[in-house]
mmCIF file of C-alpha atoms in Angstrom:
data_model
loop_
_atom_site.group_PDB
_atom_site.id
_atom_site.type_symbol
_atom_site.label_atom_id
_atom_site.label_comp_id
_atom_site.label_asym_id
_atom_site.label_seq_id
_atom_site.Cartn_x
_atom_site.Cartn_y
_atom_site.Cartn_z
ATOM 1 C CA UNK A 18 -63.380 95.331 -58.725
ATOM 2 C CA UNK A 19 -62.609 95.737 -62.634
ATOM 3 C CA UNK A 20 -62.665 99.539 -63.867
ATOM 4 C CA UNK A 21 -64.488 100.899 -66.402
ATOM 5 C CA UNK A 22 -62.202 100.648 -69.046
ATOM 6 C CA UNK A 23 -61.272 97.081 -68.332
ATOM 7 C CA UNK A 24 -64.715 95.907 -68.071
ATOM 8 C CA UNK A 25 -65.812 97.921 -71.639
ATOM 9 C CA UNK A 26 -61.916 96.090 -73.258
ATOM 10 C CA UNK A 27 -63.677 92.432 -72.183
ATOM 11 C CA UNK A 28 -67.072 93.662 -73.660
ATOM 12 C CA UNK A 29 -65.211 94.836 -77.081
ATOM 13 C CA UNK A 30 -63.489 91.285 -76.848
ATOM 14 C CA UNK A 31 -66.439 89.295 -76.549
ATOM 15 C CA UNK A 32 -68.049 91.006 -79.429
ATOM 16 C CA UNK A 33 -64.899 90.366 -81.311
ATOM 17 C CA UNK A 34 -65.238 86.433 -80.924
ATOM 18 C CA UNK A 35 -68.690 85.581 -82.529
ATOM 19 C CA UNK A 36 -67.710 82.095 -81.165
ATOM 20 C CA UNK A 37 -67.400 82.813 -77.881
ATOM 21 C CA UNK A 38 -70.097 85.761 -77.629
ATOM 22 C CA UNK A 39 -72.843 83.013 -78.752
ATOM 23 C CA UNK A 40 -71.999 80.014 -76.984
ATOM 24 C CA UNK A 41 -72.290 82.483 -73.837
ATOM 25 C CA UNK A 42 -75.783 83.897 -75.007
ATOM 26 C CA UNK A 43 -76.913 80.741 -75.239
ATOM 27 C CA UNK A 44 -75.827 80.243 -71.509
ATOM 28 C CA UNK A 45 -77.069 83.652 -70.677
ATOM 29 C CA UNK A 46 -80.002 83.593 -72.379
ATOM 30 C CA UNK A 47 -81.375 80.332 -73.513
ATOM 31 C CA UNK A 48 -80.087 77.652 -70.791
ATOM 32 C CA UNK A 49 -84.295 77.464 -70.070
ATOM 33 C CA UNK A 50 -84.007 75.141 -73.126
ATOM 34 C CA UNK A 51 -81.986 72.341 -71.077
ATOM 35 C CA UNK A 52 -84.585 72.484 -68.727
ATOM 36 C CA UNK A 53 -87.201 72.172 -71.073
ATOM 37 C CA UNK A 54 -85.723 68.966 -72.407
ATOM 38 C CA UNK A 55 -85.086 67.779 -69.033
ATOM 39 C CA UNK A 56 -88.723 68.199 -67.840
ATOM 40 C CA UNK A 57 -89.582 66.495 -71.395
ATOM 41 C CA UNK A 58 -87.565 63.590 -70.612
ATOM 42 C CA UNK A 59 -88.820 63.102 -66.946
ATOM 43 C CA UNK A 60 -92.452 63.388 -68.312
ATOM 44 C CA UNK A 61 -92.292 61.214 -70.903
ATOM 45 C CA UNK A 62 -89.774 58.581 -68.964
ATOM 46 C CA UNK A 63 -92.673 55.964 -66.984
ATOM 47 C CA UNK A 64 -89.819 55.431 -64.738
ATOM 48 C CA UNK A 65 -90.535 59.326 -62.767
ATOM 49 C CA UNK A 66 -94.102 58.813 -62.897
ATOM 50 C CA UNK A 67 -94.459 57.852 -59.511
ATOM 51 C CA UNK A 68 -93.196 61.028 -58.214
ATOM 52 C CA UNK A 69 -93.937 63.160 -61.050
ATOM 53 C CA UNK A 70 -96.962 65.287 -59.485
ATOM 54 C CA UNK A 71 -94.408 65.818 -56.598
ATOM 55 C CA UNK A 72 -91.549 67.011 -58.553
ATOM 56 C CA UNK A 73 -93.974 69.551 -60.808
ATOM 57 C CA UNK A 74 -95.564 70.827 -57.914
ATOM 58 C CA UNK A 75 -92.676 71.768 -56.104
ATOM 59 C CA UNK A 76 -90.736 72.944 -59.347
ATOM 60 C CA UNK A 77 -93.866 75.278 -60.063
ATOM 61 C CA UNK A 78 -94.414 76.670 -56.280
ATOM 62 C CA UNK A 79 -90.435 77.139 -55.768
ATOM 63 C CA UNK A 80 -90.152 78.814 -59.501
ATOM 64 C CA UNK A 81 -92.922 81.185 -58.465
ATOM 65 C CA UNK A 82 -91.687 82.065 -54.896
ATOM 66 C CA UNK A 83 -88.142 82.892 -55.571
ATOM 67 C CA UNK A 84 -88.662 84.620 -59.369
ATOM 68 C CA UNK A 85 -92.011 86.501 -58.477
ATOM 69 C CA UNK A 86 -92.291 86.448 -54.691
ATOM 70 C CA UNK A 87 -88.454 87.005 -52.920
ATOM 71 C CA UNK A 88 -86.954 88.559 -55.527
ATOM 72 C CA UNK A 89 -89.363 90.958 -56.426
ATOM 73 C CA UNK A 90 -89.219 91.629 -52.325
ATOM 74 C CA UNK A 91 -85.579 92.379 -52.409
ATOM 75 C CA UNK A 92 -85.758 94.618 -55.313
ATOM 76 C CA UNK A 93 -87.972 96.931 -53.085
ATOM 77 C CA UNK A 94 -84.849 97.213 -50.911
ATOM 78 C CA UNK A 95 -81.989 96.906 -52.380
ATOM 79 C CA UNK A 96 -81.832 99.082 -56.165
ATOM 80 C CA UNK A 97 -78.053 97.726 -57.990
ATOM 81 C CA UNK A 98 -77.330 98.698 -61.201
ATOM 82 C CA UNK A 99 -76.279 96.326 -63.443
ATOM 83 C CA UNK A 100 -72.711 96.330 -65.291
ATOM 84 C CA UNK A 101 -74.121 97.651 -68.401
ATOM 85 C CA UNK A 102 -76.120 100.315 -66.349
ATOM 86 C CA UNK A 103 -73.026 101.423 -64.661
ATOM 87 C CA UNK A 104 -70.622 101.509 -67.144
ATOM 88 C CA UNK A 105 -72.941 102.465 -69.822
ATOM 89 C CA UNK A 106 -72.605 99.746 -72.794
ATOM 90 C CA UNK A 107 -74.883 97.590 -74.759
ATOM 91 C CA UNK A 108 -75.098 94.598 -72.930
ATOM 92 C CA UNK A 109 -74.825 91.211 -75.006
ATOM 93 C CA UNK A 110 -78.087 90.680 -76.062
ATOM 94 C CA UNK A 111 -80.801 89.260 -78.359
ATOM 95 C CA UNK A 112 -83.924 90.149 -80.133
ATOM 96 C CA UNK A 113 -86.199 88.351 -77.516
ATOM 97 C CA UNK A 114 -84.194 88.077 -74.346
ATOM 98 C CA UNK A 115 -82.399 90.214 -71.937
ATOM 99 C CA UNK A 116 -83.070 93.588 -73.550
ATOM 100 C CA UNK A 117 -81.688 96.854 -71.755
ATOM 101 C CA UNK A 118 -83.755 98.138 -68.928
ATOM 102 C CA UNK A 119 -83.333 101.390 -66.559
ATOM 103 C CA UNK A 120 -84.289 99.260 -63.830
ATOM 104 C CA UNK A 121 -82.074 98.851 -60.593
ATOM 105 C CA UNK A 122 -83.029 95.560 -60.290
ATOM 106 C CA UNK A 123 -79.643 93.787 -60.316
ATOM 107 C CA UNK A 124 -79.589 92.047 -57.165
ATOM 108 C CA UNK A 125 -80.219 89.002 -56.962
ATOM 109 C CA UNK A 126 -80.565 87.713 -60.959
ATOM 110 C CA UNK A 127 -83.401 86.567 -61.383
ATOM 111 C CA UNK A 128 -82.998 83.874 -63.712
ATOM 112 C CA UNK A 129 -80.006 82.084 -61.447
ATOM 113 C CA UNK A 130 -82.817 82.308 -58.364
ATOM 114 C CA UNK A 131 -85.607 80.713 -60.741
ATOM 115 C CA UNK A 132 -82.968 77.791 -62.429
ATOM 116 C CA UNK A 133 -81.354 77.102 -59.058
ATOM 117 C CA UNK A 134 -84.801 77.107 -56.687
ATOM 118 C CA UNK A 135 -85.605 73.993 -59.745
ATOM 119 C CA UNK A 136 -82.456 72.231 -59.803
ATOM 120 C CA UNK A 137 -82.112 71.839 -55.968
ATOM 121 C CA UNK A 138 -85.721 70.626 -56.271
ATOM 122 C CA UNK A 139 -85.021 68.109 -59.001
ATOM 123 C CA UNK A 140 -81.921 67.405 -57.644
ATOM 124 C CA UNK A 141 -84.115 65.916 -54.199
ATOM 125 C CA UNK A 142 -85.791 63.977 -55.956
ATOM 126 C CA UNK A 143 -83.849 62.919 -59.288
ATOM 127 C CA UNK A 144 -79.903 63.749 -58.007
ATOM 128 C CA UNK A 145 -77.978 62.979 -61.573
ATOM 129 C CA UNK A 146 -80.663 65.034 -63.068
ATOM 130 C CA UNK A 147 -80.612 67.585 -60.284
ATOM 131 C CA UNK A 148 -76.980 68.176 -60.865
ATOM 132 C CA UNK A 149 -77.492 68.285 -64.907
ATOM 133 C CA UNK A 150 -80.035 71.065 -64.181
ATOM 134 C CA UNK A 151 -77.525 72.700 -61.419
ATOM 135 C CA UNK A 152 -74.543 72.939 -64.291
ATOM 136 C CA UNK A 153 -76.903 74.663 -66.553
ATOM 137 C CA UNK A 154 -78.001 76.947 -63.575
ATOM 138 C CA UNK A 155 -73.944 77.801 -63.033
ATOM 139 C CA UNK A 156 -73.029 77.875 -66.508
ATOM 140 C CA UNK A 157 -76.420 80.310 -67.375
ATOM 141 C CA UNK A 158 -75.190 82.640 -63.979
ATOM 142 C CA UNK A 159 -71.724 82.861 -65.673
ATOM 143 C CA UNK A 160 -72.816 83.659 -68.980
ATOM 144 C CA UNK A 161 -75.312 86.435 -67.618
ATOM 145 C CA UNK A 162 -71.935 88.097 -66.292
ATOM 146 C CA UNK A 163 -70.153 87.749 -69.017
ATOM 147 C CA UNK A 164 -73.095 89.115 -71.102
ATOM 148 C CA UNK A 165 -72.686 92.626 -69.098
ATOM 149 C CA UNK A 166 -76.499 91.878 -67.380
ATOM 150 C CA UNK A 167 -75.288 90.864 -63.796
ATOM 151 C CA UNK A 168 -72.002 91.021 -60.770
ATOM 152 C CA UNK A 169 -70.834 87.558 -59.739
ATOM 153 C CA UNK A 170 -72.790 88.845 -56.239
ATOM 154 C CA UNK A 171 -75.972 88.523 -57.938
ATOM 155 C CA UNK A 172 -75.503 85.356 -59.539
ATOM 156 C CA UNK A 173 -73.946 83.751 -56.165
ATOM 157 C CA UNK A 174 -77.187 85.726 -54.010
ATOM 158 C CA UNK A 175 -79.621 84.005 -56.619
ATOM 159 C CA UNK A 176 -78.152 80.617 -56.416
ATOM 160 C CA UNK A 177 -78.182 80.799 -52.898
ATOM 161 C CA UNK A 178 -81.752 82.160 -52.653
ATOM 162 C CA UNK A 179 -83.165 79.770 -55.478
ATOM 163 C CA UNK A 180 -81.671 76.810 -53.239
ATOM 164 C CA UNK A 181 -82.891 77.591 -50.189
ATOM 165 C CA UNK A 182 -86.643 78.161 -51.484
ATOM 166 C CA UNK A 183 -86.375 74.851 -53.645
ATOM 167 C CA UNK A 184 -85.083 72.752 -50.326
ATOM 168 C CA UNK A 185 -87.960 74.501 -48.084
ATOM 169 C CA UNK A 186 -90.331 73.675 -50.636
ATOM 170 C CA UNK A 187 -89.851 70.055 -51.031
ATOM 171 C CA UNK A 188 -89.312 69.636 -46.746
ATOM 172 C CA UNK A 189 -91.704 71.965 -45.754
ATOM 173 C CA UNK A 190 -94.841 72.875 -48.620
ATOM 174 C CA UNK A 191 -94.936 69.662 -50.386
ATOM 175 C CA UNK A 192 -96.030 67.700 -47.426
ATOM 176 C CA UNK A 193 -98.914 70.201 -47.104
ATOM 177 C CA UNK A 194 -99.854 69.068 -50.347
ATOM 178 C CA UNK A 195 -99.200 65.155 -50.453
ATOM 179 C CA UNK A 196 -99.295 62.972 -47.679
ATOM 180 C CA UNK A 197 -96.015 61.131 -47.112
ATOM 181 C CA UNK A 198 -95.759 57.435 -48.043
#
């Protein structure tokens, strides 16, 4: 476990680097964006169309369960602070995302459960994109450490989380919805 005054050195180092302190609030912050072009590309590519009402359904009901439903669960339960919470510094932030809360809500991030319940969901049905959309989920859960917002323990507890609802959701809820071929 890193100190106080070792964890506020790093924070004073990041903001020091203007390189390295955007590149990870882009992570951190903005990784939704390589989704977004990912979903554009499998919408507008004729060769997903067969499964494309598959894939969106699932993406939308595991999205929803994990980010709104499970996490929102566990945060009745379990109250973390987050890094910036407990060591009392301005987090890395920007003017729409990630702004400083009094919440102890820590555990488990909520934006590694919602990228990783889609990217094990994509990854089922589309695997090269799957694992596109599961390096943007890993390199989003490191930058929203490095950023001061989240412990490694609530990016791993996401991840593992956000896969497990997107894998139940395509084996188990989608067939409610479709019948197989």
């Amino acid at each position: 476990m890193l100190s106080q005054q070792n964890y506020l050195n790093f924070q004073k180092i990041i903001n020091n680097n203007k390189l390295f302190k955007y590149f990870w609030i882009f992570w951190g912050n903005y990784a939704f964006i390589i989704f977004g072009l990912v979903g554009l590309y499998v919408l507008l590519n004729p060769a997903f169309q067969e499964n494309l009402q598959k894939l969106i359904c699932a993406s939308v009901i595991s999205f929803v369960f994990s980010r709104a439903g499970v996490v929102t669960l566990i945060n009745q339960f379990i109250k973390r602070v987050r890094p910036y919470q407990k060591f009392n510094f301005e987090p890395q932030q920007t003017r729409f995302f990630s702004l400083r809360d009094n919440n102890p809500d820590s555990f488990p991030s909520r934006h590694s459960t919602a990228y990783f319940s889609v990217a094990s969901v994509v990854f089922l049905f589309h695997p090269v994109l799957g694992a596109i959309l599961l390096c943007t989920a890993i390199m989003a859960g490191i930058g929203r450490v490095i950023m001061g917002c989240h412990w490694p323990t609530d990016i791993f507890g996401g991840a593992l989380i956000g896969s497990l609802v997107g894998h139940l959701t395509v084996h188990f809820v989608l067939p409610l919805f479709f019948t197989l071929t």
